[in-house]
Tab-separated table of C-alpha atoms in Angstrom:
chain	number	residue	atom	x	y	z
A	27	PRO	CA	14.667	-54.192	-10.834
A	28	PRO	CA	17.456	-50.645	-11.305
A	29	ARG	CA	17.220	-48.217	-9.070
A	30	PRO	CA	15.376	-44.809	-10.163
A	31	ARG	CA	18.000	-42.633	-10.860
A	32	ILE	CA	18.323	-39.487	-8.489
A	33	ARG	CA	18.916	-35.949	-11.007
A	34	ARG	CA	20.636	-34.150	-8.674
A	35	ARG	CA	20.278	-29.794	-9.197
A	36	SER	CA	23.840	-28.638	-10.446
A	37	ARG	CA	26.236	-26.414	-8.972
A	38	GLN	CA	24.905	-23.181	-11.128
A	39	GLN	CA	20.823	-23.931	-10.378
A	40	GLY	CA	21.553	-23.689	-6.535
A	41	ARG	CA	19.211	-25.751	-3.782
A	42	ALA	CA	15.693	-26.493	-4.479
A	43	GLN	CA	14.049	-24.175	-2.390
A	44	ARG	CA	11.233	-25.296	-0.028
A	45	TRP	CA	8.202	-25.568	-0.687
A	46	ASP	CA	6.858	-22.961	2.483
A	47	ALA	CA	11.010	-20.775	2.542
A	48	ARG	CA	9.728	-17.409	2.863
A	49	PRO	CA	11.316	-14.067	4.223
A	50	VAL	CA	10.753	-14.577	8.587
A	51	LEU	CA	9.368	-10.991	9.845
A	52	THR	CA	11.688	-9.510	12.432
A	53	ALA	CA	9.751	-7.787	14.881
A	54	ARG	CA	12.718	-5.134	13.370
A	55	ASP	CA	10.596	-5.241	9.974
A	56	ALA	CA	7.293	-4.668	11.937
A	57	ALA	CA	9.127	-1.863	13.956
A	58	ALA	CA	10.136	0.116	10.523
A	59	LEU	CA	7.191	-1.726	8.588
A	60	ARG	CA	4.364	0.199	10.782
A	61	PHE	CA	6.288	3.704	10.873
A	62	VAL	CA	6.443	3.545	6.831
A	63	GLY	CA	2.003	2.414	6.183
A	64	GLU	CA	1.840	4.694	9.484
A	65	GLN	CA	3.010	7.692	7.723
A	66	TYR	CA	1.304	6.820	3.686
A	67	ALA	CA	5.066	6.156	2.345
A	68	VAL	CA	8.832	7.006	2.797
A	69	ARG	CA	11.729	8.259	0.879
A	70	ASP	CA	14.999	5.340	1.075
A	71	ASP	CA	16.783	7.591	2.464
A	72	VAL	CA	13.890	8.278	5.502
A	73	LEU	CA	13.487	4.471	5.981
A	74	ALA	CA	17.469	3.938	6.209
A	75	VAL	CA	17.734	6.575	9.056
A	76	LEU	CA	15.198	4.318	10.289
A	77	LEU	CA	15.962	0.903	10.137
A	78	GLY	CA	19.273	2.113	11.488
A	79	ARG	CA	17.952	3.704	14.692
A	80	LEU	CA	16.234	0.139	15.157
A	81	SER	CA	19.601	-2.090	14.478
A	82	PRO	CA	20.895	-3.269	17.381
A	83	ALA	CA	24.747	-3.041	15.497
A	84	LYS	CA	26.031	-0.017	14.909
A	85	PRO	CA	25.004	1.529	11.896
A	86	GLN	CA	28.220	2.482	9.020
A	87	ALA	CA	26.806	6.480	9.426
A	88	SER	CA	25.363	7.786	12.888
A	89	GLY	CA	21.699	6.312	13.268
A	90	MET	CA	21.519	5.062	9.388
A	91	LEU	CA	21.377	1.575	7.990
A	92	GLY	CA	24.428	1.609	5.421
A	93	PRO	CA	23.787	1.746	1.392
A	94	ARG	CA	24.353	-1.642	0.213
A	95	THR	CA	22.770	-2.687	3.610
A	96	LEU	CA	19.086	-0.858	3.299
A	97	ARG	CA	19.447	-1.909	-0.734
A	98	GLN	CA	19.523	-5.207	0.551
A	99	ARG	CA	16.681	-5.043	2.705
A	100	LEU	CA	14.141	-3.756	0.756
A	101	GLY	CA	15.015	-6.399	-2.038
A	102	ARG	CA	13.477	-9.288	1.070
A	103	TRP	CA	10.668	-6.940	2.148
A	104	GLN	CA	9.928	-6.476	-1.906
A	105	GLN	CA	10.708	-10.168	-2.636
A	106	ALA	CA	8.109	-11.441	0.066
A	107	GLY	CA	5.618	-9.043	-1.680
A	108	TRP	CA	5.863	-6.493	2.318
A	109	VAL	CA	6.457	-3.070	0.077
A	110	GLU	CA	6.858	-2.296	-3.864
A	111	ARG	CA	9.814	1.311	-4.872
A	112	ARG	CA	8.224	3.619	-7.228
A	113	ARG	CA	10.405	6.783	-8.284
A	114	LEU	CA	9.179	9.971	-8.205
A	115	LEU	CA	9.859	12.874	-7.985
A	116	GLY	CA	14.096	12.398	-8.612
A	117	HIS	CA	13.906	9.848	-5.548
A	118	THR	CA	12.743	6.429	-4.634
A	119	TRP	CA	9.781	5.789	-2.341
A	120	VAL	CA	9.002	2.361	-0.578
A	121	LEU	CA	4.980	1.868	0.248
A	122	PRO	CA	4.049	-1.015	1.876
A	123	THR	CA	1.181	-3.275	0.325
A	124	ARG	CA	-1.488	-4.805	2.316
A	125	THR	CA	0.095	-7.630	3.058
A	126	GLY	CA	3.057	-5.433	4.272
A	127	LEU	CA	0.157	-3.435	6.375
A	128	ARG	CA	-1.317	-6.195	8.602
A	129	LEU	CA	1.995	-7.752	9.346
A	130	ALA	CA	2.700	-4.442	10.383
A	131	GLY	CA	-0.539	-3.820	12.703
A	132	LEU	CA	-2.170	-1.858	10.547
A	133	GLN	CA	-5.266	-1.955	9.171
A	134	PHE	CA	-5.252	0.829	6.392
A	135	ASP	CA	-5.302	0.188	2.675
A	136	PRO	CA	-2.828	1.089	0.515
A	137	TRP	CA	-1.774	4.586	-0.524
A	138	GLU	CA	-1.623	5.405	-3.782
A	139	PRO	CA	1.271	7.913	-3.965
A	140	ALA	CA	-0.264	11.575	-4.938
A	141	GLU	CA	2.615	13.869	-5.758
A	142	SER	CA	1.702	16.701	-4.754
A	143	ARG	CA	1.412	15.817	-1.531
A	144	LEU	CA	4.878	14.427	-1.632
A	145	ALA	CA	7.003	16.907	0.192
A	146	HIS	CA	4.660	17.728	3.231
A	147	HIS	CA	4.586	13.636	4.089
A	148	HIS	CA	8.325	13.797	3.828
A	149	ALA	CA	8.296	16.691	5.622
A	150	VAL	CA	5.819	14.970	8.136
A	151	ALA	CA	8.413	12.020	8.439
A	152	LEU	CA	11.363	13.816	9.110
A	153	VAL	CA	9.626	15.696	12.351
A	154	ARG	CA	8.850	12.161	13.992
A	155	LEU	CA	12.269	11.136	13.195
A	156	HIS	CA	12.759	14.379	15.625
A	157	ARG	CA	10.598	14.150	17.967
A	158	GLU	CA	10.325	10.047	18.252
A	159	ALA	CA	14.045	9.424	18.905
A	160	ALA	CA	12.588	5.621	19.279
A	161	PRO	CA	10.794	4.282	16.573
A	162	GLY	CA	7.520	3.515	17.357
A	163	GLN	CA	7.819	4.948	21.857
A	164	GLY	CA	7.518	7.863	21.978
A	165	GLY	CA	2.742	7.542	21.910
A	166	TRP	CA	3.015	9.897	18.250
A	167	VAL	CA	-0.482	9.401	16.605
A	168	CYS	CA	-0.739	9.316	12.982
A	169	GLU	CA	-2.499	11.355	10.157
A	170	ARG	CA	-4.455	8.730	9.406
A	171	ALA	CA	-4.804	7.151	13.226
A	172	LEU	CA	-5.776	10.121	13.526
A	173	TRP	CA	-8.484	10.677	10.624
A	174	ARG	CA	-10.122	7.298	12.017
A	175	ARG	CA	-10.274	8.529	15.671
A	176	ARG	CA	-12.341	12.080	14.046
A	177	GLY	CA	-15.494	9.958	12.855
A	178	LYS	CA	-17.444	12.585	11.776
A	179	ALA	CA	-16.830	14.752	13.485
A	180	SER	CA	-15.740	18.171	12.504
A	181	TRP	CA	-12.896	18.510	14.052
A	182	HIS	CA	-9.154	19.836	12.290
A	183	LEU	CA	-7.343	17.048	11.396
A	184	SER	CA	-3.906	17.835	11.923
A	185	ASP	CA	-0.605	16.136	10.956
A	186	GLY	CA	0.444	13.912	13.971
A	187	ALA	CA	-0.189	13.959	17.475
A	188	LEU	CA	2.062	13.593	21.043
A	189	PRO	CA	0.957	12.839	24.739
A	190	ALA	CA	0.814	15.826	26.553
A	191	PRO	CA	1.385	17.449	30.576
A	192	VAL	CA	-2.525	17.658	31.387
A	193	PRO	CA	-2.512	21.432	31.951
A	194	ALA	CA	-3.557	22.422	35.814
A	195	ASP	CA	-5.798	24.164	36.081
A	196	TRP	CA	-8.056	21.302	33.579
A	197	GLN	CA	-10.758	19.756	35.725
A	198	GLY	CA	-11.862	15.599	35.897
A	199	ILE	CA	-9.241	15.176	32.277
A	200	ASP	CA	-7.044	12.639	32.522
A	201	GLN	CA	-5.637	12.966	28.885
A	202	ALA	CA	-4.139	15.915	27.177
A	203	TRP	CA	-2.300	16.271	23.501
A	204	GLU	CA	-0.019	18.285	21.548
A	205	LEU	CA	-0.516	18.459	18.049
A	206	VAL	CA	2.585	18.816	15.425
A	207	GLU	CA	1.761	20.148	11.988
A	208	VAL	CA	4.008	20.755	9.467
A	209	GLU	CA	3.870	23.991	7.286
A	210	LEU	CA	5.275	24.132	4.224
A	211	THR	CA	3.290	26.948	1.866
A	212	ARG	CA	1.750	30.530	4.335
A	213	LYS	CA	-1.778	29.970	4.660
A	214	ALA	CA	-4.407	32.389	5.058
A	215	ARG	CA	-5.294	33.514	8.424
A	216	PRO	CA	-9.243	32.564	7.787
A	217	ARG	CA	-8.090	28.600	7.646
A	218	VAL	CA	-5.268	29.766	10.767
A	219	VAL	CA	-8.633	30.532	13.290
A	220	THR	CA	-10.433	27.825	11.415
A	221	ALA	CA	-7.800	25.273	11.875
A	222	LEU	CA	-7.199	26.697	15.828
A	223	LYS	CA	-10.920	26.932	16.640
A	224	THR	CA	-12.123	23.649	15.868
A	225	ARG	CA	-9.165	21.798	17.465
A	226	PRO	CA	-9.779	18.752	19.012
A	227	PRO	CA	-10.259	17.829	22.713
A	228	HIS	CA	-7.672	17.700	25.004
A	229	THR	CA	-5.737	19.636	22.689
A	230	ALA	CA	-3.127	21.425	25.168
A	231	ALA	CA	-0.835	22.780	22.654
A	232	ILE	CA	0.042	22.366	20.001
A	233	THR	CA	3.737	23.233	17.272
A	234	TYR	CA	3.959	24.049	14.191
A	235	TYR	CA	7.214	23.438	12.399
A	236	VAL	CA	7.875	25.474	9.060
A	237	PRO	CA	11.103	26.649	6.415
A	238	ALA	CA	12.743	29.336	8.031
A	239	ALA	CA	11.199	32.002	5.274
A	240	LEU	CA	7.875	30.731	6.720
A	241	HIS	CA	8.733	31.939	10.880
A	242	ALA	CA	8.313	35.226	11.709
A	243	PRO	CA	5.439	35.905	9.457
A	244	LEU	CA	3.206	32.311	11.071
A	245	SER	CA	4.172	33.691	14.431
A	246	ALA	CA	2.778	36.402	14.064
A	247	LEU	CA	-0.430	35.103	12.290
A	248	LEU	CA	-0.618	32.677	14.994
A	249	ALA	CA	-0.065	35.191	18.135
A	250	SER	CA	-2.871	37.788	16.925
A	251	VAL	CA	-4.834	34.420	16.834
A	252	VAL	CA	-4.685	32.942	20.119
A	253	ARG	CA	-5.169	36.603	21.733
A	254	GLU	CA	-8.539	36.682	19.624
A	255	LEU	CA	-9.495	33.064	20.697
A	256	GLY	CA	-8.708	34.298	24.863
A	257	GLY	CA	-5.383	33.149	24.800
A	258	ARG	CA	-6.201	29.003	24.005
A	259	PRO	CA	-4.364	26.645	23.054
A	260	GLU	CA	-1.016	26.776	23.697
A	261	VAL	CA	0.812	27.340	19.908
A	262	ARG	CA	5.057	27.428	18.993
A	263	VAL	CA	6.621	27.544	16.590
A	264	GLU	CA	9.985	25.997	15.751
A	265	PRO	CA	12.063	25.527	12.646
A	266	LEU	CA	12.115	22.015	10.597
A	267	PRO	CA	15.088	19.862	11.628
A	268	GLN	CA	17.650	18.407	10.861
A	269	VAL	CA	18.218	15.100	10.509
A	270	PRO	CA	21.227	13.426	9.309
A	271	GLY	CA	21.896	12.291	6.339
A	272	VAL	CA	18.582	13.575	4.762
A	273	THR	CA	17.357	16.189	2.792
A	274	TYR	CA	14.015	18.320	2.774
A	275	MET	CA	11.713	18.661	-1.100
A	276	ALA	CA	10.439	22.456	-2.445
A	277	ALA	CA	6.998	21.539	-3.944
A	278	GLY	CA	9.072	21.037	-7.438
A	279	GLY	CA	10.420	17.942	-5.283
A	280	GLU	CA	14.254	18.824	-5.496
A	281	ALA	CA	16.269	18.989	-2.389
A	282	ALA	CA	15.332	22.163	-0.763
């Protein structure tokens, strides 16, 4: 009997894709997806810095992944269904899908962007890059995790927390935390008083990161409130850190 004809794919069609072919999640992918998921969403320039720090190879710019490599990485993630990209306020934002969150070991729901919050979330991501040089290795606890830890308690919800040395006069307590707050606008005194009075247990210190214009007025306000509360907790005010290759956003979404 005649042999059956075998239809071969042309060079233009390329190779047939295996039924089980899909991107393989690397440890670097998982670490980056976890950072993005913990910070709700990140701008693509923040992701370039993050992936540059996680890359074993020397990045194109200091601590930053090159634009072409970043596009390839994002394309692979998007094709796999791990993230989606959105154009918001003149910037490209990366949001993990439910699949991406679960692959990163996170049980959060996908976040629907609120444009009024993007500048704040972006600033918090930059502060985290400043405080946690090795992504995921500094002990940073994100706001989303703090919200779950709080449960039904009425503690003030900070933007992040880091392990801190236990003060010498604390008896029988084996852990302490430094709360991290990012303030881009001026807050009324009653709101600041409430935040300090309702701080979570084991708060040893609070560090505020603010734009230069807010540094002096917020420092004076916090010093007054801390004196009113008996000198506790220890509070510091720092300028927003500069991360090479990334800019901050003003309230309207433009670079600041």
